PDB file of C-alpha atoms in Angstrom:
ATOM      1  CA  UNK A  28       3.078 -38.058 -61.171  1.00 51.00           C
ATOM      2  CA  UNK A  29       1.488 -34.679 -61.952  1.00 53.00           C
ATOM      3  CA  UNK A  30      -1.662 -35.582 -59.939  1.00 50.00           C
ATOM      4  CA  UNK A  31       0.437 -36.402 -56.866  1.00 53.00           C
ATOM      5  CA  UNK A  32       2.281 -33.062 -57.113  1.00 53.00           C
ATOM      6  CA  UNK A  33      -0.972 -31.078 -57.226  1.00 52.00           C
ATOM      7  CA  UNK A  34      -2.438 -33.238 -54.473  1.00 56.00           C
ATOM      8  CA  UNK A  35       0.389 -32.351 -52.079  1.00 56.00           C
ATOM      9  CA  UNK A  36       0.293 -28.702 -53.095  1.00 52.00           C
ATOM     10  CA  UNK A  37      -3.480 -28.590 -52.583  1.00 55.00           C
ATOM     11  CA  UNK A  38      -3.119 -30.172 -49.144  1.00 52.00           C
ATOM     12  CA  UNK A  39      -0.587 -27.518 -48.131  1.00 48.00           C
ATOM     13  CA  UNK A  40      -2.829 -24.743 -49.441  1.00 51.00           C
ATOM     14  CA  UNK A  41      -5.810 -26.029 -47.468  1.00 47.00           C
ATOM     15  CA  UNK A  42      -3.723 -26.383 -44.275  1.00 46.00           C
ATOM     16  CA  UNK A  43      -2.312 -22.879 -44.737  1.00 48.00           C
ATOM     17  CA  UNK A  44      -5.802 -21.455 -45.248  1.00 47.00           C
ATOM     18  CA  UNK A  45      -7.095 -23.215 -42.134  1.00 45.00           C
ATOM     19  CA  UNK A  46      -4.208 -21.889 -40.030  1.00 42.00           C
ATOM     20  CA  UNK A  47      -4.706 -18.340 -41.263  1.00 45.00           C
ATOM     21  CA  UNK A  48      -8.473 -18.304 -40.733  1.00 47.00           C
ATOM     22  CA  UNK A  49      -8.603 -20.219 -37.443  1.00 44.00           C
ATOM     23  CA  UNK A  50      -9.746 -18.086 -34.503  1.00 43.00           C
ATOM     24  CA  UNK A  51      -7.001 -17.170 -32.079  1.00 41.00           C
ATOM     25  CA  UNK A  52      -7.487 -18.298 -28.484  1.00 38.00           C
ATOM     26  CA  UNK A  53      -8.608 -15.592 -26.112  1.00 36.00           C
ATOM     27  CA  UNK A  54      -5.881 -14.888 -23.548  1.00 37.00           C
ATOM     28  CA  UNK A  55      -6.825 -15.065 -19.884  1.00 34.00           C
ATOM     29  CA  UNK A  56      -6.923 -11.740 -18.067  1.00 35.00           C
ATOM     30  CA  UNK A  57      -3.551 -10.831 -16.505  1.00 37.00           C
ATOM     31  CA  UNK A  58      -4.932 -11.131 -12.945  1.00 35.00           C
ATOM     32  CA  UNK A  59      -5.623 -14.860 -13.484  1.00 32.00           C
ATOM     33  CA  UNK A  60      -2.262 -15.886 -14.962  1.00 31.00           C
ATOM     34  CA  UNK A  61       0.223 -17.711 -12.713  1.00 31.00           C
ATOM     35  CA  UNK A  62       2.957 -15.155 -13.428  1.00 31.00           C
ATOM     36  CA  UNK A  63       0.810 -12.370 -12.001  1.00 32.00           C
ATOM     37  CA  UNK A  64       0.664 -14.065  -8.612  1.00 31.00           C
ATOM     38  CA  UNK A  65       4.352 -13.510  -7.913  1.00 33.00           C
ATOM     39  CA  UNK A  66       5.367 -10.373  -6.035  1.00 36.00           C
ATOM     40  CA  UNK A  67       7.618  -8.417  -8.355  1.00 35.00           C
ATOM     41  CA  UNK A  68       8.998  -4.896  -8.039  1.00 36.00           C
ATOM     42  CA  UNK A  69       7.308  -3.887 -11.298  1.00 37.00           C
ATOM     43  CA  UNK A  70       3.695  -3.396 -12.238  1.00 41.00           C
ATOM     44  CA  UNK A  71       1.783  -6.555 -13.142  1.00 49.00           C
ATOM     45  CA  UNK A  72      -1.277  -5.107 -14.856  1.00 58.00           C
ATOM     46  CA  UNK A  73      -0.638  -3.035 -17.964  1.00 66.00           C
ATOM     47  CA  UNK A  74      -4.302  -1.944 -18.155  1.00 80.00           C
ATOM     48  CA  UNK A  75      -3.759   0.225 -15.059  1.00 87.00           C
ATOM     49  CA  UNK A  76      -2.184   3.628 -15.753  1.00 89.00           C
ATOM     50  CA  UNK A  77       0.854   4.404 -13.579  1.00 89.00           C
ATOM     51  CA  UNK A  78      -0.681   7.622 -12.193  1.00 91.00           C
ATOM     52  CA  UNK A  79       0.430   7.192  -8.584  1.00 91.00           C
ATOM     53  CA  UNK A  80       2.608   9.975  -7.217  1.00 92.00           C
ATOM     54  CA  UNK A  81       3.159   8.744  -3.651  1.00 92.00           C
ATOM     55  CA  UNK A  82       3.136   5.585  -1.566  1.00 94.00           C
ATOM     56  CA  UNK A  83       0.162   5.416   0.818  1.00 96.00           C
ATOM     57  CA  UNK A  84       2.541   5.277   3.806  1.00 95.00           C
ATOM     58  CA  UNK A  85       6.182   6.250   4.175  1.00 90.00           C
ATOM     59  CA  UNK A  86       8.664   6.827   1.361  1.00 85.00           C
ATOM     60  CA  UNK A  87       9.243   3.185   0.368  1.00 88.00           C
ATOM     61  CA  UNK A  88       7.425   0.993   2.883  1.00 92.00           C
ATOM     62  CA  UNK A  89       8.086  -2.692   3.368  1.00 90.00           C
ATOM     63  CA  UNK A  90       5.578  -4.857   1.525  1.00 90.00           C
ATOM     64  CA  UNK A  91       4.528  -7.411   4.159  1.00 90.00           C
ATOM     65  CA  UNK A  92       2.245  -9.319   1.813  1.00 86.00           C
ATOM     66  CA  UNK A  93       1.819  -8.823  -1.895  1.00 85.00           C
ATOM     67  CA  UNK A  94      -0.976  -9.135  -4.407  1.00 81.00           C
ATOM     68  CA  UNK A  95      -2.258 -12.719  -4.712  1.00 84.00           C
ATOM     69  CA  UNK A  96      -5.248 -12.819  -7.069  1.00 81.00           C
ATOM     70  CA  UNK A  97      -7.722 -15.624  -6.409  1.00 78.00           C
ATOM     71  CA  UNK A  98      -8.210 -18.361  -9.001  1.00 79.00           C
ATOM     72  CA  UNK A  99     -11.988 -17.852  -8.803  1.00 78.00           C
ATOM     73  CA  UNK A 100     -14.258 -14.969  -7.778  1.00 73.00           C
ATOM     74  CA  UNK A 101     -14.751 -16.354  -4.254  1.00 78.00           C
ATOM     75  CA  UNK A 102     -11.410 -18.182  -4.027  1.00 77.00           C
ATOM     76  CA  UNK A 103      -8.590 -17.671  -1.569  1.00 78.00           C
ATOM     77  CA  UNK A 104      -6.104 -14.940  -2.285  1.00 74.00           C
ATOM     78  CA  UNK A 105      -4.993 -11.501  -1.186  1.00 82.00           C
ATOM     79  CA  UNK A 106      -6.885  -8.739  -2.961  1.00 85.00           C
ATOM     80  CA  UNK A 107      -4.420  -5.961  -2.215  1.00 90.00           C
ATOM     81  CA  UNK A 108      -1.016  -5.194  -0.725  1.00 94.00           C
ATOM     82  CA  UNK A 109      -0.100  -4.944   2.974  1.00 93.00           C
ATOM     83  CA  UNK A 110       2.375  -2.156   3.766  1.00 94.00           C
ATOM     84  CA  UNK A 111       4.226  -1.924   7.087  1.00 93.00           C
ATOM     85  CA  UNK A 112       3.225   1.220   8.970  1.00 94.00           C
ATOM     86  CA  UNK A 113       3.237   1.998  12.701  1.00 94.00           C
ATOM     87  CA  UNK A 114      -0.043   3.135  14.307  1.00 94.00           C
ATOM     88  CA  UNK A 115      -0.633   6.859  13.935  1.00 95.00           C
ATOM     89  CA  UNK A 116       1.346   7.116  10.681  1.00 95.00           C
ATOM     90  CA  UNK A 117      -0.177   9.409   8.068  1.00 97.00           C
ATOM     91  CA  UNK A 118      -1.929   7.691   5.145  1.00 97.00           C
ATOM     92  CA  UNK A 119      -1.784   9.545   1.836  1.00 97.00           C
ATOM     93  CA  UNK A 120      -3.826   9.406  -1.356  1.00 97.00           C
ATOM     94  CA  UNK A 121      -1.715   7.695  -4.006  1.00 96.00           C
ATOM     95  CA  UNK A 122      -3.242   9.799  -6.801  1.00 96.00           C
ATOM     96  CA  UNK A 123      -5.719  12.651  -7.120  1.00 97.00           C
ATOM     97  CA  UNK A 124      -9.385  11.793  -6.748  1.00 97.00           C
ATOM     98  CA  UNK A 125     -12.635  12.119  -4.827  1.00 98.00           C
ATOM     99  CA  UNK A 126     -13.331  10.368  -1.519  1.00 98.00           C
ATOM    100  CA  UNK A 127     -16.238   8.018  -2.224  1.00 97.00           C
ATOM    101  CA  UNK A 128     -16.314   6.472   1.277  1.00 97.00           C
ATOM    102  CA  UNK A 129     -14.831   7.341   4.655  1.00 97.00           C
ATOM    103  CA  UNK A 130     -16.185   5.309   7.550  1.00 96.00           C
ATOM    104  CA  UNK A 131     -16.221   1.974   9.320  1.00 95.00           C
ATOM    105  CA  UNK A 132     -16.752  -1.458   7.798  1.00 93.00           C
ATOM    106  CA  UNK A 133     -16.772  -4.519  10.079  1.00 90.00           C
ATOM    107  CA  UNK A 134     -15.190  -2.463  12.859  1.00 90.00           C
ATOM    108  CA  UNK A 135     -12.323  -1.131  10.719  1.00 92.00           C
ATOM    109  CA  UNK A 136     -11.825   2.354   9.344  1.00 94.00           C
ATOM    110  CA  UNK A 137     -11.903   2.345   5.533  1.00 96.00           C
ATOM    111  CA  UNK A 138     -11.280   5.095   2.996  1.00 97.00           C
ATOM    112  CA  UNK A 139     -12.071   4.731  -0.734  1.00 97.00           C
ATOM    113  CA  UNK A 140     -10.880   7.240  -3.324  1.00 97.00           C
ATOM    114  CA  UNK A 141     -12.171   7.304  -6.912  1.00 97.00           C
ATOM    115  CA  UNK A 142      -9.168   8.285  -9.032  1.00 97.00           C
ATOM    116  CA  UNK A 143      -9.625  11.301 -11.297  1.00 96.00           C
ATOM    117  CA  UNK A 144      -9.994  10.556 -15.007  1.00 94.00           C
ATOM    118  CA  UNK A 145     -10.186   6.774 -14.537  1.00 95.00           C
ATOM    119  CA  UNK A 146     -12.643   4.030 -13.636  1.00 95.00           C
ATOM    120  CA  UNK A 147     -10.414   2.984 -10.708  1.00 96.00           C
ATOM    121  CA  UNK A 148     -10.724   3.366  -6.947  1.00 97.00           C
ATOM    122  CA  UNK A 149      -8.236   2.748  -4.189  1.00 97.00           C
ATOM    123  CA  UNK A 150      -8.984   1.621  -0.647  1.00 96.00           C
ATOM    124  CA  UNK A 151      -7.006   1.990   2.563  1.00 96.00           C
ATOM    125  CA  UNK A 152      -7.667   0.184   5.869  1.00 95.00           C
ATOM    126  CA  UNK A 153      -7.543   0.232   8.904  1.00 94.00           C
ATOM    127  CA  UNK A 154      -7.426   4.019   8.795  1.00 96.00           C
ATOM    128  CA  UNK A 155      -8.991   6.773  10.884  1.00 96.00           C
ATOM    129  CA  UNK A 156     -10.228   9.222   8.261  1.00 97.00           C
ATOM    130  CA  UNK A 157      -9.288  12.898   8.335  1.00 97.00           C
ATOM    131  CA  UNK A 158     -11.354  13.588   5.186  1.00 97.00           C
ATOM    132  CA  UNK A 159     -15.062  13.345   4.529  1.00 97.00           C
ATOM    133  CA  UNK A 160     -16.994  11.595   1.792  1.00 97.00           C
ATOM    134  CA  UNK A 161     -17.114  13.800  -1.317  1.00 97.00           C
ATOM    135  CA  UNK A 162     -13.849  15.616  -0.582  1.00 97.00           C
ATOM    136  CA  UNK A 163     -11.426  16.167  -3.475  1.00 98.00           C
ATOM    137  CA  UNK A 164      -7.885  15.059  -2.607  1.00 97.00           C
ATOM    138  CA  UNK A 165      -4.549  15.638  -4.321  1.00 96.00           C
ATOM    139  CA  UNK A 166      -1.841  13.032  -4.832  1.00 95.00           C
ATOM    140  CA  UNK A 167       0.159  12.752  -1.612  1.00 95.00           C
ATOM    141  CA  UNK A 168      -2.498  14.493   0.509  1.00 97.00           C
ATOM    142  CA  UNK A 169      -3.036  12.984   3.969  1.00 97.00           C
ATOM    143  CA  UNK A 170      -6.452  11.281   4.152  1.00 97.00           C
ATOM    144  CA  UNK A 171      -6.103   9.677   7.595  1.00 97.00           C
ATOM    145  CA  UNK A 172      -3.868   7.850  10.072  1.00 97.00           C
ATOM    146  CA  UNK A 173      -3.113   4.171  10.640  1.00 95.00           C
ATOM    147  CA  UNK A 174      -5.344   2.717  13.375  1.00 94.00           C
ATOM    148  CA  UNK A 175      -3.646   0.766  16.195  1.00 89.00           C
ATOM    149  CA  UNK A 176      -6.031  -2.197  15.824  1.00 82.00           C
ATOM    150  CA  UNK A 177      -8.060  -3.855  13.107  1.00 75.00           C
ATOM    151  CA  UNK A 178      -5.206  -4.925  10.857  1.00 76.00           C
ATOM    152  CA  UNK A 179      -5.055  -8.490   9.557  1.00 82.00           C
ATOM    153  CA  UNK A 180      -1.226  -8.390   9.643  1.00 83.00           C
ATOM    154  CA  UNK A 181       0.948  -9.802  12.430  1.00 83.00           C
ATOM    155  CA  UNK A 182       2.351  -6.267  12.883  1.00 84.00           C
ATOM    156  CA  UNK A 183       0.716  -2.910  12.213  1.00 88.00           C
ATOM    157  CA  UNK A 184       0.055  -2.368   8.519  1.00 92.00           C
ATOM    158  CA  UNK A 185      -2.169  -0.707   5.956  1.00 94.00           C
ATOM    159  CA  UNK A 186      -4.053  -2.866   3.490  1.00 94.00           C
ATOM    160  CA  UNK A 187      -4.024  -0.982   0.175  1.00 95.00           C
ATOM    161  CA  UNK A 188      -6.467  -2.150  -2.490  1.00 94.00           C
ATOM    162  CA  UNK A 189      -7.369  -1.232  -6.051  1.00 95.00           C
ATOM    163  CA  UNK A 190     -10.602  -1.984  -7.898  1.00 92.00           C
ATOM    164  CA  UNK A 191     -12.111  -1.429 -11.329  1.00 93.00           C
ATOM    165  CA  UNK A 192     -15.824  -2.043 -10.913  1.00 91.00           C
ATOM    166  CA  UNK A 193     -16.030  -5.334  -9.017  1.00 86.00           C
ATOM    167  CA  UNK A 194     -12.601  -6.576 -10.202  1.00 87.00           C
ATOM    168  CA  UNK A 195      -9.655  -6.398  -7.818  1.00 89.00           C
ATOM    169  CA  UNK A 196      -6.326  -5.314  -9.338  1.00 91.00           C
ATOM    170  CA  UNK A 197      -2.734  -5.070  -8.158  1.00 92.00           C
ATOM    171  CA  UNK A 198      -2.344  -1.636  -6.505  1.00 94.00           C
ATOM    172  CA  UNK A 199       1.413  -1.628  -7.197  1.00 92.00           C
ATOM    173  CA  UNK A 200       0.436  -1.212 -10.871  1.00 92.00           C
ATOM    174  CA  UNK A 201      -0.507   2.403 -10.072  1.00 93.00           C
ATOM    175  CA  UNK A 202       3.064   3.295  -9.165  1.00 91.00           C
ATOM    176  CA  UNK A 203       5.516   4.371 -11.878  1.00 90.00           C
ATOM    177  CA  UNK A 204       8.904   2.592 -11.998  1.00 86.00           C
ATOM    178  CA  UNK A 205      10.739   5.432 -10.250  1.00 83.00           C
ATOM    179  CA  UNK A 206       8.545   4.956  -7.150  1.00 82.00           C
ATOM    180  CA  UNK A 207       8.944   1.168  -7.172  1.00 77.00           C
ATOM    181  CA  UNK A 208      12.751   1.142  -7.289  1.00 73.00           C
ATOM    182  CA  UNK A 209      14.568   0.480  -4.068  1.00 58.00           C
ATOM    183  CA  UNK A 210      17.859   1.963  -2.936  1.00 56.00           C
ATOM    184  CA  UNK A 211      19.725   5.081  -3.985  1.00 58.00           C
ATOM    185  CA  UNK A 212      20.759   5.890  -7.536  1.00 59.00           C
ATOM    186  CA  UNK A 213      24.300   4.901  -8.476  1.00 61.00           C
ATOM    187  CA  UNK A 214      26.613   6.727 -10.842  1.00 63.00           C
ATOM    188  CA  UNK A 215      28.451   4.462 -13.260  1.00 62.00           C
ATOM    189  CA  UNK A 216      31.890   5.262 -14.742  1.00 64.00           C
ATOM    190  CA  UNK A 217      32.006   6.711 -18.226  1.00 65.00           C
ATOM    191  CA  UNK A 218      34.550   4.780 -20.275  1.00 70.00           C
ATOM    192  CA  UNK A 219      36.698   6.243 -23.047  1.00 70.00           C
ATOM    193  CA  UNK A 220      36.873   9.794 -21.672  1.00 69.00           C
ATOM    194  CA  UNK A 221      40.254  10.938 -20.325  1.00 71.00           C
ATOM    195  CA  UNK A 222      40.476  12.138 -16.742  1.00 65.00           C
ATOM    196  CA  UNK A 223      41.031  15.902 -16.258  1.00 65.00           C
TER     197      UNK A 223
END
């Protein structure tokens, strides 16, 4: 009887030890998880600091197509966000940085801004640049205007991208919650306080 008791106890000790010392599985990066492919009004990548201080176009533009990370490096997806913007609209830097590229790529005007104090860079296209490569820009500063042609949207839009090295990230992650919210603020009644 005593041998059986120690045998069970020993088995439980060994199983407990194996569970405690087993390596934990490495989680997949957030840009490859299925939940990250849905367009949500909140940031999807917590590794990106919310340093944005302005939308690239307008006050709260319509998102025509959201971030759709590809399943593989060369897979299908949408490596940025398309924002509705009529031709000629000003395009602003989302955060402070240095213009690393301002020119044409495959017939479209492209602007890239390396964000100050980070390893991130944003891109805007199709845009006619009003800044030159090497220029320092402040958050909200106009860097160009929306071109009338060259967009991959059905209507005029700006494709806004975000990269860290060669990895594409969700650009909406740069915006703090107060910039992502839609609609005006609402005052709620305070209960338990008598009316004057």
